[in-house]
Coordinates of C-alpha atoms in Angstrom, one line a residue:
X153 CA 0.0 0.0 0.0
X154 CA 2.5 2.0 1.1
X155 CA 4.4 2.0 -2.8
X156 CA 0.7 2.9 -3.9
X157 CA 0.3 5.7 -2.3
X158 CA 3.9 7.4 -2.8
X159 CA 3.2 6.7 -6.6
X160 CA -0.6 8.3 -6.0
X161 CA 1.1 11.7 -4.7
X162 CA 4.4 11.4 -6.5
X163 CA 3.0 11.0 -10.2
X164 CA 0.5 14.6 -9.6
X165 CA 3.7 16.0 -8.2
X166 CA 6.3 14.8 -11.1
X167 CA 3.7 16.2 -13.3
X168 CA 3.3 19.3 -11.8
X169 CA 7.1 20.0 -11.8
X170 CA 7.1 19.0 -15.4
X171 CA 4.6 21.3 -16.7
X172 CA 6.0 24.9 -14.4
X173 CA 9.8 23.4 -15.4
X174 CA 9.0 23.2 -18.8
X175 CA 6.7 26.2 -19.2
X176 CA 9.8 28.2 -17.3
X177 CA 12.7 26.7 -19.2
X178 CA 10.9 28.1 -22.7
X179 CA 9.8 31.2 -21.3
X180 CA 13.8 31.6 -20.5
X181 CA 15.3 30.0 -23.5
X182 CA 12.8 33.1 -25.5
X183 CA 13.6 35.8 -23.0
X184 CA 17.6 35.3 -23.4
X185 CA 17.3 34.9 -27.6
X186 CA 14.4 37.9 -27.7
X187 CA 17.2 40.3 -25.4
X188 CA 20.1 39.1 -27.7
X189 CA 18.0 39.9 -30.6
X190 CA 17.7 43.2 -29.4
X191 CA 20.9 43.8 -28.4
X192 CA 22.1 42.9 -31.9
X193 CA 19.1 44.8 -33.6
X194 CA 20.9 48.1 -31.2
X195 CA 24.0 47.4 -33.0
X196 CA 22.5 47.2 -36.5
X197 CA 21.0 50.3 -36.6
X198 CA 24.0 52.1 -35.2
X199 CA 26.3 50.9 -38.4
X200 CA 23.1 51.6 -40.5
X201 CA 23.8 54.9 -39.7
X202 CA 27.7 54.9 -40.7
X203 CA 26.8 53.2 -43.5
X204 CA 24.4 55.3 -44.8
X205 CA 27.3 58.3 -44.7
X206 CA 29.9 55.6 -46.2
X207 CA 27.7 54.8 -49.2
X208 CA 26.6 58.2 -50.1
X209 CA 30.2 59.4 -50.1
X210 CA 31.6 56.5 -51.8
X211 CA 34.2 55.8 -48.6
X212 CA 34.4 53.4 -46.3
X213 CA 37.3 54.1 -44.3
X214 CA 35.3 55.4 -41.6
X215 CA 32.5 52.2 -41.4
X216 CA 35.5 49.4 -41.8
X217 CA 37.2 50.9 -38.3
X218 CA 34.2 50.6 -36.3
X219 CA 33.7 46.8 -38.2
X220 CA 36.9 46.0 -37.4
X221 CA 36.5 46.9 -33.8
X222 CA 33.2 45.3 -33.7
X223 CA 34.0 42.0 -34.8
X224 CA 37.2 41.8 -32.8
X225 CA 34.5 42.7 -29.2
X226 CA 31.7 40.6 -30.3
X227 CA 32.5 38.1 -33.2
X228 CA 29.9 39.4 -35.5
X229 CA 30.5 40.1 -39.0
X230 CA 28.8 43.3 -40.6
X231 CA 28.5 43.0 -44.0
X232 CA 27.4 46.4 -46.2
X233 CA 25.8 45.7 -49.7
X234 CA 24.7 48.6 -52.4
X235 CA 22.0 49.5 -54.2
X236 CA 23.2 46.6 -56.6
X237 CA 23.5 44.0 -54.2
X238 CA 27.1 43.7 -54.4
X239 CA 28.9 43.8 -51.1
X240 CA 31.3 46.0 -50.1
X241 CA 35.3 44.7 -49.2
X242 CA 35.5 46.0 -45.8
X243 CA 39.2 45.3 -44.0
X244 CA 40.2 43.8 -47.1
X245 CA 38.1 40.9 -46.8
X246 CA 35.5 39.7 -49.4
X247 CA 31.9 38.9 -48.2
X248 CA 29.9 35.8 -49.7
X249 CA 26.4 35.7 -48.7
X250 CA 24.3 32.5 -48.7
X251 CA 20.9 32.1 -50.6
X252 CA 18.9 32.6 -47.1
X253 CA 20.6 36.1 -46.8
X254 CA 20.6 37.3 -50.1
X255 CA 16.7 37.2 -49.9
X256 CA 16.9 38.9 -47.0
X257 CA 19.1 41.4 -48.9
X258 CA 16.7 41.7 -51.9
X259 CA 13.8 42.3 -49.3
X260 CA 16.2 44.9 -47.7
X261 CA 16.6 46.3 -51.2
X262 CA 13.4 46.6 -52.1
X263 CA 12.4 49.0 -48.7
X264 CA 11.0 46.8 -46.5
X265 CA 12.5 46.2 -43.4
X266 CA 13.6 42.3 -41.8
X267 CA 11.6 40.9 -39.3
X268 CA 12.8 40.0 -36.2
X269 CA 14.4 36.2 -35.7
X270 CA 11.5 34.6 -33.9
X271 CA 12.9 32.7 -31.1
X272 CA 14.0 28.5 -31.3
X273 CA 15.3 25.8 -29.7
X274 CA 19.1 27.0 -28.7
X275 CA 20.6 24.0 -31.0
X276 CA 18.5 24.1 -33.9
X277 CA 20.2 27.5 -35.0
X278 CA 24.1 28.2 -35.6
X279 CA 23.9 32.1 -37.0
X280 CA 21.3 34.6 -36.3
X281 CA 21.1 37.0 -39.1
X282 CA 19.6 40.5 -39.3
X283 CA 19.2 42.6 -42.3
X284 CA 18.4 46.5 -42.7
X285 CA 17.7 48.5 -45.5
X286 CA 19.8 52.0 -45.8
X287 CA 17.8 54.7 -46.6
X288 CA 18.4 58.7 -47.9
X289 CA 15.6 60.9 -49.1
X290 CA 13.3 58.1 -48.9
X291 CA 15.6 56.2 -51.8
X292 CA 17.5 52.6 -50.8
X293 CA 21.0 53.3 -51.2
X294 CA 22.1 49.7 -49.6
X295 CA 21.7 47.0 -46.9
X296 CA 23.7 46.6 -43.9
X297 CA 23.7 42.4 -42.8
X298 CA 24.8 41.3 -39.6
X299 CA 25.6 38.0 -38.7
X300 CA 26.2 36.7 -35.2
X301 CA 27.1 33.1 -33.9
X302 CA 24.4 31.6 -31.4
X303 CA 26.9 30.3 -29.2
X304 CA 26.5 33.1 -26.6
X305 CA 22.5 32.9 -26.1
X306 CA 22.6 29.2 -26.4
X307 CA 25.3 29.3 -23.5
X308 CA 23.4 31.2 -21.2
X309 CA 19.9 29.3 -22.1
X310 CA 22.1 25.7 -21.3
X311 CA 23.0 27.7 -17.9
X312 CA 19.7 28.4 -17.2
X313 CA 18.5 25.3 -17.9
X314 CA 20.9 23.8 -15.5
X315 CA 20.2 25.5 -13.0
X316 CA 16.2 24.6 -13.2
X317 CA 17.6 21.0 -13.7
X318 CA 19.3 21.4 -10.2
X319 CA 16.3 23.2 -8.7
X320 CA 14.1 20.2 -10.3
X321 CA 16.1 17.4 -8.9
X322 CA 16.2 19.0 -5.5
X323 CA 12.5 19.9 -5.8
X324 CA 11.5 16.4 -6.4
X325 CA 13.9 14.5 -3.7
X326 CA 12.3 17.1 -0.9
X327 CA 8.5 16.1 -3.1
X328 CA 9.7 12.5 -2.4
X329 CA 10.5 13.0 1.4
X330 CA 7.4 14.5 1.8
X331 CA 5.5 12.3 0.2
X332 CA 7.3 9.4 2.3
X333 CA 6.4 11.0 5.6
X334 CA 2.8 11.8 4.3
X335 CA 2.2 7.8 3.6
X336 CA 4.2 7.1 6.7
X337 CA 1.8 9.3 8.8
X338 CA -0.9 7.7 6.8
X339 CA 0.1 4.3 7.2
X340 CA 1.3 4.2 10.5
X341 CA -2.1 3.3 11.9
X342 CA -2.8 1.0 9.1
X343 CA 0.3 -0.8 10.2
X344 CA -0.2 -1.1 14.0
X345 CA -4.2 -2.4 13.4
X346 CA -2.2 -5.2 11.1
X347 CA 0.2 -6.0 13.8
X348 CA -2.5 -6.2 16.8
X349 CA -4.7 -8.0 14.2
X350 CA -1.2 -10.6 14.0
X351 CA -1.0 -10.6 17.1
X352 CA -4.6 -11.8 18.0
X353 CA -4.2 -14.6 15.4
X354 CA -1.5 -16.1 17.1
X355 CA -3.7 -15.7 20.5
X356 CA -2.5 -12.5 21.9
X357 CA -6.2 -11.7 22.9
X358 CA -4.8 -8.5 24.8
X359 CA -3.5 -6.8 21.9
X360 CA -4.3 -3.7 21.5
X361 CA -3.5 0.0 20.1
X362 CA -2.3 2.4 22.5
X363 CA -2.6 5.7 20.3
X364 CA -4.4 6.9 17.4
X365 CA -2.2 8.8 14.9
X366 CA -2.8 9.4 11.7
X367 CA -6.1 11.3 9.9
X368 CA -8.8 11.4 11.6
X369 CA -10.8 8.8 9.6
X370 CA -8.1 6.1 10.4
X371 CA -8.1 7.1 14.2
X372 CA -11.7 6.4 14.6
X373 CA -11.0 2.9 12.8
X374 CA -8.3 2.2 15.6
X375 CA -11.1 3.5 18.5
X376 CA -13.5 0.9 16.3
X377 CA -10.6 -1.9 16.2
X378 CA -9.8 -1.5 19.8
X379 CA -13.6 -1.8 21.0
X380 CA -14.3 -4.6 18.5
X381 CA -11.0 -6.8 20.0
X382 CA -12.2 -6.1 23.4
X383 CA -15.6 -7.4 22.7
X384 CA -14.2 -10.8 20.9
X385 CA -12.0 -11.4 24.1
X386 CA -14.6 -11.4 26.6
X387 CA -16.9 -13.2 24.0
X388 CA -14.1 -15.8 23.7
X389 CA -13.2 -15.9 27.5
X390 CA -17.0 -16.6 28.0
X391 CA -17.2 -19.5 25.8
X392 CA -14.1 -21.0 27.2
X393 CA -15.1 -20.1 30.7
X394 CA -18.9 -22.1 29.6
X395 CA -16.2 -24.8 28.0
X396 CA -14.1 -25.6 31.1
X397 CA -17.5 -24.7 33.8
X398 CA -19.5 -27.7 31.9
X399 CA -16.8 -29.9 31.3
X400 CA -16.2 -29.8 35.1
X401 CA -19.2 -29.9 36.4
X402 CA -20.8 -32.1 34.4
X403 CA -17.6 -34.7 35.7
X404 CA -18.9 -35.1 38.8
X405 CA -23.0 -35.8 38.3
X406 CA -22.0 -38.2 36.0
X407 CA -18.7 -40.2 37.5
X408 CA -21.5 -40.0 40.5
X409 CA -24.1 -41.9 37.9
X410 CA -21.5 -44.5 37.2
X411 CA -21.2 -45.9 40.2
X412 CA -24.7 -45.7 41.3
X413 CA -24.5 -47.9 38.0
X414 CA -22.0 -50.4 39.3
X415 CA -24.1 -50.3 42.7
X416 CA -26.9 -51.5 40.9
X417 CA -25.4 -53.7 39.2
X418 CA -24.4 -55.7 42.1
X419 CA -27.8 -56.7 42.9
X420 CA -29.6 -57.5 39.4
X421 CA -29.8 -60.6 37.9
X422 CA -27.4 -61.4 34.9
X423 CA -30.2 -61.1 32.2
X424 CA -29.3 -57.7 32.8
X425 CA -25.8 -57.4 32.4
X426 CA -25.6 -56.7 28.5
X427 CA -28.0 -53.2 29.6
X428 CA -25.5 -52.4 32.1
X429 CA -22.7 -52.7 29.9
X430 CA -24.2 -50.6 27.7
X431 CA -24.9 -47.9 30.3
X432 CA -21.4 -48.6 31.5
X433 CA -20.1 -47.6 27.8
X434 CA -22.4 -44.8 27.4
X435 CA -21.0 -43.2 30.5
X436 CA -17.6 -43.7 29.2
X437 CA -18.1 -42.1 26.0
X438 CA -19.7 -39.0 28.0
X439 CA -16.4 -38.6 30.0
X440 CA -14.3 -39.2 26.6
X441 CA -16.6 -35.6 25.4
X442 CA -16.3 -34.2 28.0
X443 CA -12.1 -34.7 27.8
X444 CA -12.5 -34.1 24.3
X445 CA -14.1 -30.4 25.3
X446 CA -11.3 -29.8 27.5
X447 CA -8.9 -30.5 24.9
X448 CA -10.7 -28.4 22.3
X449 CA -11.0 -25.5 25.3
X450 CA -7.1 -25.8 26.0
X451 CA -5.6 -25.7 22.2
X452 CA -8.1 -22.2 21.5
X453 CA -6.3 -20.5 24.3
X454 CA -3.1 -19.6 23.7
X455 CA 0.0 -21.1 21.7
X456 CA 0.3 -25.2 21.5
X457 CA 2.5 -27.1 23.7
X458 CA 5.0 -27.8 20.9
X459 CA 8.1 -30.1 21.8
X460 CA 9.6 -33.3 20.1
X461 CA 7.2 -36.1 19.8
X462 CA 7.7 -39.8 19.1
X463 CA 4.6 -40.2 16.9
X464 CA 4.8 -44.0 16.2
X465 CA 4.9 -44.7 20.4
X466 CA 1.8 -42.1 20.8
X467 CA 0.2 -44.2 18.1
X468 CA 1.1 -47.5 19.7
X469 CA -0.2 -46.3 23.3
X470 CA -3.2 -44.7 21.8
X471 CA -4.0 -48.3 19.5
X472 CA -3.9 -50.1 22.8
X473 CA -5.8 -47.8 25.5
X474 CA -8.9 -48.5 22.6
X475 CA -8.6 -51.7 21.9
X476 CA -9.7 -53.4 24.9
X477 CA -13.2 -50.5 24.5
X478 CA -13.2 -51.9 20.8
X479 CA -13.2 -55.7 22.0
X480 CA -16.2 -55.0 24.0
X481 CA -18.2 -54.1 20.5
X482 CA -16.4 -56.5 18.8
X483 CA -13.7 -54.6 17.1
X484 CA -10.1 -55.8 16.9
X485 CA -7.4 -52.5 16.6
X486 CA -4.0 -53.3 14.7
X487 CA -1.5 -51.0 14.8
X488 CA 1.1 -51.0 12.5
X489 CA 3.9 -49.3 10.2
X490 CA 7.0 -47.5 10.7
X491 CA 8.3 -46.8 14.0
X492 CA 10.7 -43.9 15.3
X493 CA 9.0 -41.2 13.8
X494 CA 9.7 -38.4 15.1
X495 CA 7.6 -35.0 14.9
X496 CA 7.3 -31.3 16.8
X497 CA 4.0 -31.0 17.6
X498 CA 1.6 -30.8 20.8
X499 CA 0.6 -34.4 21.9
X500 CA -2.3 -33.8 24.1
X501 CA -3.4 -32.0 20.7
X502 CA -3.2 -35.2 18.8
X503 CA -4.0 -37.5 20.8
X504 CA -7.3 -35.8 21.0
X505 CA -7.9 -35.5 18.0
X506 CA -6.8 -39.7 17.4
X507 CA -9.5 -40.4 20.0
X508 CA -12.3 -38.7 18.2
X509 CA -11.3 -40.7 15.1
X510 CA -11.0 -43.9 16.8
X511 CA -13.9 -43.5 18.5
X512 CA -16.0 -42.9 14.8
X513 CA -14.2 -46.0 13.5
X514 CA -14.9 -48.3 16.1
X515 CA -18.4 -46.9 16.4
X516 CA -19.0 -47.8 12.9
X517 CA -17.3 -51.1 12.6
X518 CA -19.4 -54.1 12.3
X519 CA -19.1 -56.9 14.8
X520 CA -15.9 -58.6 14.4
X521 CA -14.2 -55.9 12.0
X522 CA -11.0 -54.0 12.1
X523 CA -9.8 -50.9 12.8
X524 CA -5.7 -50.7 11.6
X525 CA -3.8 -47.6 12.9
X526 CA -0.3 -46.6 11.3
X527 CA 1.8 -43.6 11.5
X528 CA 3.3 -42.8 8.5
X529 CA 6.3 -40.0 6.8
X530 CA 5.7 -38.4 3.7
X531 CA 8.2 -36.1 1.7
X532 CA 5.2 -33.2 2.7
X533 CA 4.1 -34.5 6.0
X534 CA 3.6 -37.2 9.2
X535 CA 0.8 -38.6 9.2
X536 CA -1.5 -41.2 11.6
X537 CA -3.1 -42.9 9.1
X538 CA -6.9 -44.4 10.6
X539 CA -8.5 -47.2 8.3
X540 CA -11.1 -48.7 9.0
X541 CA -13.7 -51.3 7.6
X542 CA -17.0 -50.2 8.4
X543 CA -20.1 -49.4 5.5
X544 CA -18.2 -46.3 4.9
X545 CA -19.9 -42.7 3.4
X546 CA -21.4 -42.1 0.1
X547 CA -18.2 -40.0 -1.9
X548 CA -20.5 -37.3 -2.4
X549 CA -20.7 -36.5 1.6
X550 CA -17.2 -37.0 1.7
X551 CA -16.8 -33.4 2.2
X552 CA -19.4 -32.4 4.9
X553 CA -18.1 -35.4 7.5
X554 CA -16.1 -32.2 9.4
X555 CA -19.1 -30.2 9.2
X556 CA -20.5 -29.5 12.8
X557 CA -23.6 -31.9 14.1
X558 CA -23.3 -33.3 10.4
X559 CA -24.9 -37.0 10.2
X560 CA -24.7 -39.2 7.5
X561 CA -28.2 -40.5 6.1
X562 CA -27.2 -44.2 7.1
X563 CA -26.2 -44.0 10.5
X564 CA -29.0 -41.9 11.8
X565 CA -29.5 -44.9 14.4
X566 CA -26.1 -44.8 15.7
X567 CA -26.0 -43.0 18.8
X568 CA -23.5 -39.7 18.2
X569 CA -23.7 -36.1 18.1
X570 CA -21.8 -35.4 15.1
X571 CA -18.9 -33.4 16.7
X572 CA -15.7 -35.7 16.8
X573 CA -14.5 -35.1 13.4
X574 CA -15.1 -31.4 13.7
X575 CA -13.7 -31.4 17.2
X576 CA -10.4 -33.6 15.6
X577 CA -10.6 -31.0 12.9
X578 CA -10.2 -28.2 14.6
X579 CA -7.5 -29.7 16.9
X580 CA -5.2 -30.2 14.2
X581 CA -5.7 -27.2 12.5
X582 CA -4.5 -25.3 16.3
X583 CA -0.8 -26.9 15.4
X584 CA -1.2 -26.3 11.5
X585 CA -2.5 -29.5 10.8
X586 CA -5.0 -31.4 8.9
X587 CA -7.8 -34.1 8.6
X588 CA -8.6 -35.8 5.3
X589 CA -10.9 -38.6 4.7
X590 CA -11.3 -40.4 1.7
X591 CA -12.9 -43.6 0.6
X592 CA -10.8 -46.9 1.1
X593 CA -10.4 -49.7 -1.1
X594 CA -12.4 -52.7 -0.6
X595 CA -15.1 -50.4 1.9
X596 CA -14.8 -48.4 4.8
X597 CA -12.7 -44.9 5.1
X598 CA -9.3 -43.6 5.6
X599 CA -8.9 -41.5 7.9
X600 CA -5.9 -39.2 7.7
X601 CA -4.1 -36.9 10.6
X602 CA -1.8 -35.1 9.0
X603 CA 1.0 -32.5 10.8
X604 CA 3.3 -30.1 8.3
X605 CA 6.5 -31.3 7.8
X606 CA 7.6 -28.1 8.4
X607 CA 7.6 -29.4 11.6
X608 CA 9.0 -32.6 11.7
X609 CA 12.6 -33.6 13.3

């Protein structure tokens, strides 16, 4: 933005510098030739005068000392033509005139007096030359011509064009330091809304911006910024205080339920064992949610626990903490592939999100099928790779399995909320991770955790 801007006010300014230099550099280069014109057109008329007295008398003794002394000052060269046209030897020297002047000469000759040189560019003329008619009685006797190098007007036009050139350059570096500050000043508060809104990404909820400076329009947008951040902390530290709040005190009613459960238990008849299992497992999936919401409350607040993980051992541990809850439905868990990978990452973070997954795929399993578990290293990634053999999802709502509260339109009779893969989703993405599912060959889905390998040891 900032190079925007100094281009915005630096373009009207360059152009604006332009335009007054280049009007004031012509309007120089004409004044200089228009004075030197003059000055000349002085001189011409003064030898018209001696040369009117030199051609009526027939002598020109008198005109070729002041020529001499003229063209030795000023490097002109006066030329004096009669009524015939045929110039005069002054100082013993013979004058040739070019086509150009001996127009002028006829013109001269015929009683009309030259006009004056209109002024041009300083190089695209090497002589200036001015011709006047000599006149007695009313009768043209001759023409004096006088021809003058431009060297000395071209000079002084290249001098003043210097120093407009100096005056430009200096003009536009203080126009540039100007227009730097100006987009500083304007940008400063720009700047310091995007480093409180960095700030907040990376869970800095207290960042905010101490002073407005800036116009007045950008300071009401840091007073707006400042109000708006305030109200998404104490939004946030509401839902995570409702997050933690539940999650405790739910705990107790219901670790309190359990064993009022096993109490029970102890005195009904075994016909009703395979209900109190099932209440048994219920329970325990309610205090797996209700770890799985403290998880999800811990990695939104603040920066991951990140330190070197052994990802195939967490995958080992985690394969056989389920498999004896798996066994009970049925389910057999194999845990396999490479071990020793190694990975920097938050492990309380993944093995969350691993227990949503595993609990899906066991869920989901038919009696007697298999859940395999693996962790795996890519060239891009680690990944835990979950596969398992249940019916599986239709490919078209392959896509809206991390969607919150999403159910698929065959498992409607399977107990759930639909939250585990949007809760493991989430997770993941708190330590720049990923989920992906995809169909598996031979039925069921593959599950994939995956952690950027940006990260890995």
């Amino acid at each position: 933005m900032r190079r925007r801007l100094v281009i915005v006010f630096l373009i009207p300014l360059l152009g604006v510098l332009v335009l007054l230099g280049g009007g004031y550099a012509w309007s120089s280069a004409q004044s200089v030739q228009q004075t030197f014109f003059a000055e000349n057109a002085g001189d011409l008329s003064y030898f018209v005068t001696s040369a009117r007295q030199a051609l009526s008398t027939g002598n020109s003794l008198v005109l070729e000392s002041e020529v001499v002394r003229y063209e030795e000052l000023y490097g002109a060269r006066i030329t004096v033509v009669d009524r015939t046209g045929i110039p005069w030897e002054l100082n013993g020297r013979e004058s040739r005139l070019d086509e150009e002047t001996l127009a002028q000469v006829s013109l001269a000759l015929s009683g009309r007096r030259g006009e004056t040189p209109q002024a041009v560019l300083p190089w695209s003329a090497e002589e200036m030359t001015l011709v006047e008619p000599v006149f007695t009685d009313g009768d043209v006797i001759g023409a004096v011509v006088l021809t003058q190098s431009m060297a000395a007007p071209r000079g002084e036009i290249v001098r003043h064009w210097g120093w407009l050139a100096v005056i430009a350059v200096l003009g536009t570096g203080a126009g540039v330091l100007v227009v730097l500050r100006l987009a500083r000043w304007v940008l400063r508060p720009v700047q310091r809304v995007d480093e409180a809104m960095a700030a907040i990404e990376h869970g800095d909820m207290d960042a905010r911006i101490d002073d407005a400076t800036g116009p007045p329009e950008l300071q009401r947008m840091i007073v707006v910024f400042n109000n708006m951040a305030a109200e998404i902390e104490r939004v946030l530290a509401r839902q995570q205080e409702f997050t933690l709040n539940a999650s405790h005190e739910l705990r107790n009613p219901l670790n309190a339920l359990l064993m009022r459960v096993e109490m029970l238990a102890t005195g009904l008849p075994e016909s009703w064992d395979e209900d109190i299992e099932a209440t048994r497992e219920e329970g325990r999936r309610l205090v797996r949610i209700l770890d799985t919401l403290l998880s999800l409350s811990k990695s939104g607040h603040g920066d991951p626990t990140v330190r070197a993980v052994d990802v195939s051992e967490l995958v080992a541990k985690r394969g056989e903490a389920w498999r004896e809850v798996a066994a009970r439905s049925g389910v057999r868990i194999l845990v396999h592939g490479a071990s020793g990978i190694v990975c920097a990452t938050d492990a309380f973070v993944v093995e969350s999100a691993l227990d949503a997954i595993l609990d899906n795929a066991v869920k989901f399993s038919p009696t007697g099928g298999l859940v395999e578990l693996a962790a795996e290293r890519t060239d891009e990634s680690v990944c835990i790779v979950v596969r398992d053999h249940g019916p599986g999802v239709p490919a078209a709502e392959l896509e809206s399995m991390t969607d919150r509260f999403w159910r698929s339109s065959g498992t409607q009779n399977v107990p759930g909320s639909g939250l585990g893969l949007a809760i493991a989703t989430d997770l993941l993405a708190s330590i720049d991770g990923g989920l992906e599912i995809e169909e598996a060959s031979g039925g069921g889905l593959r599950v994939i955790l995956r952690v950027h390998r940006e990260a890995a040891l």
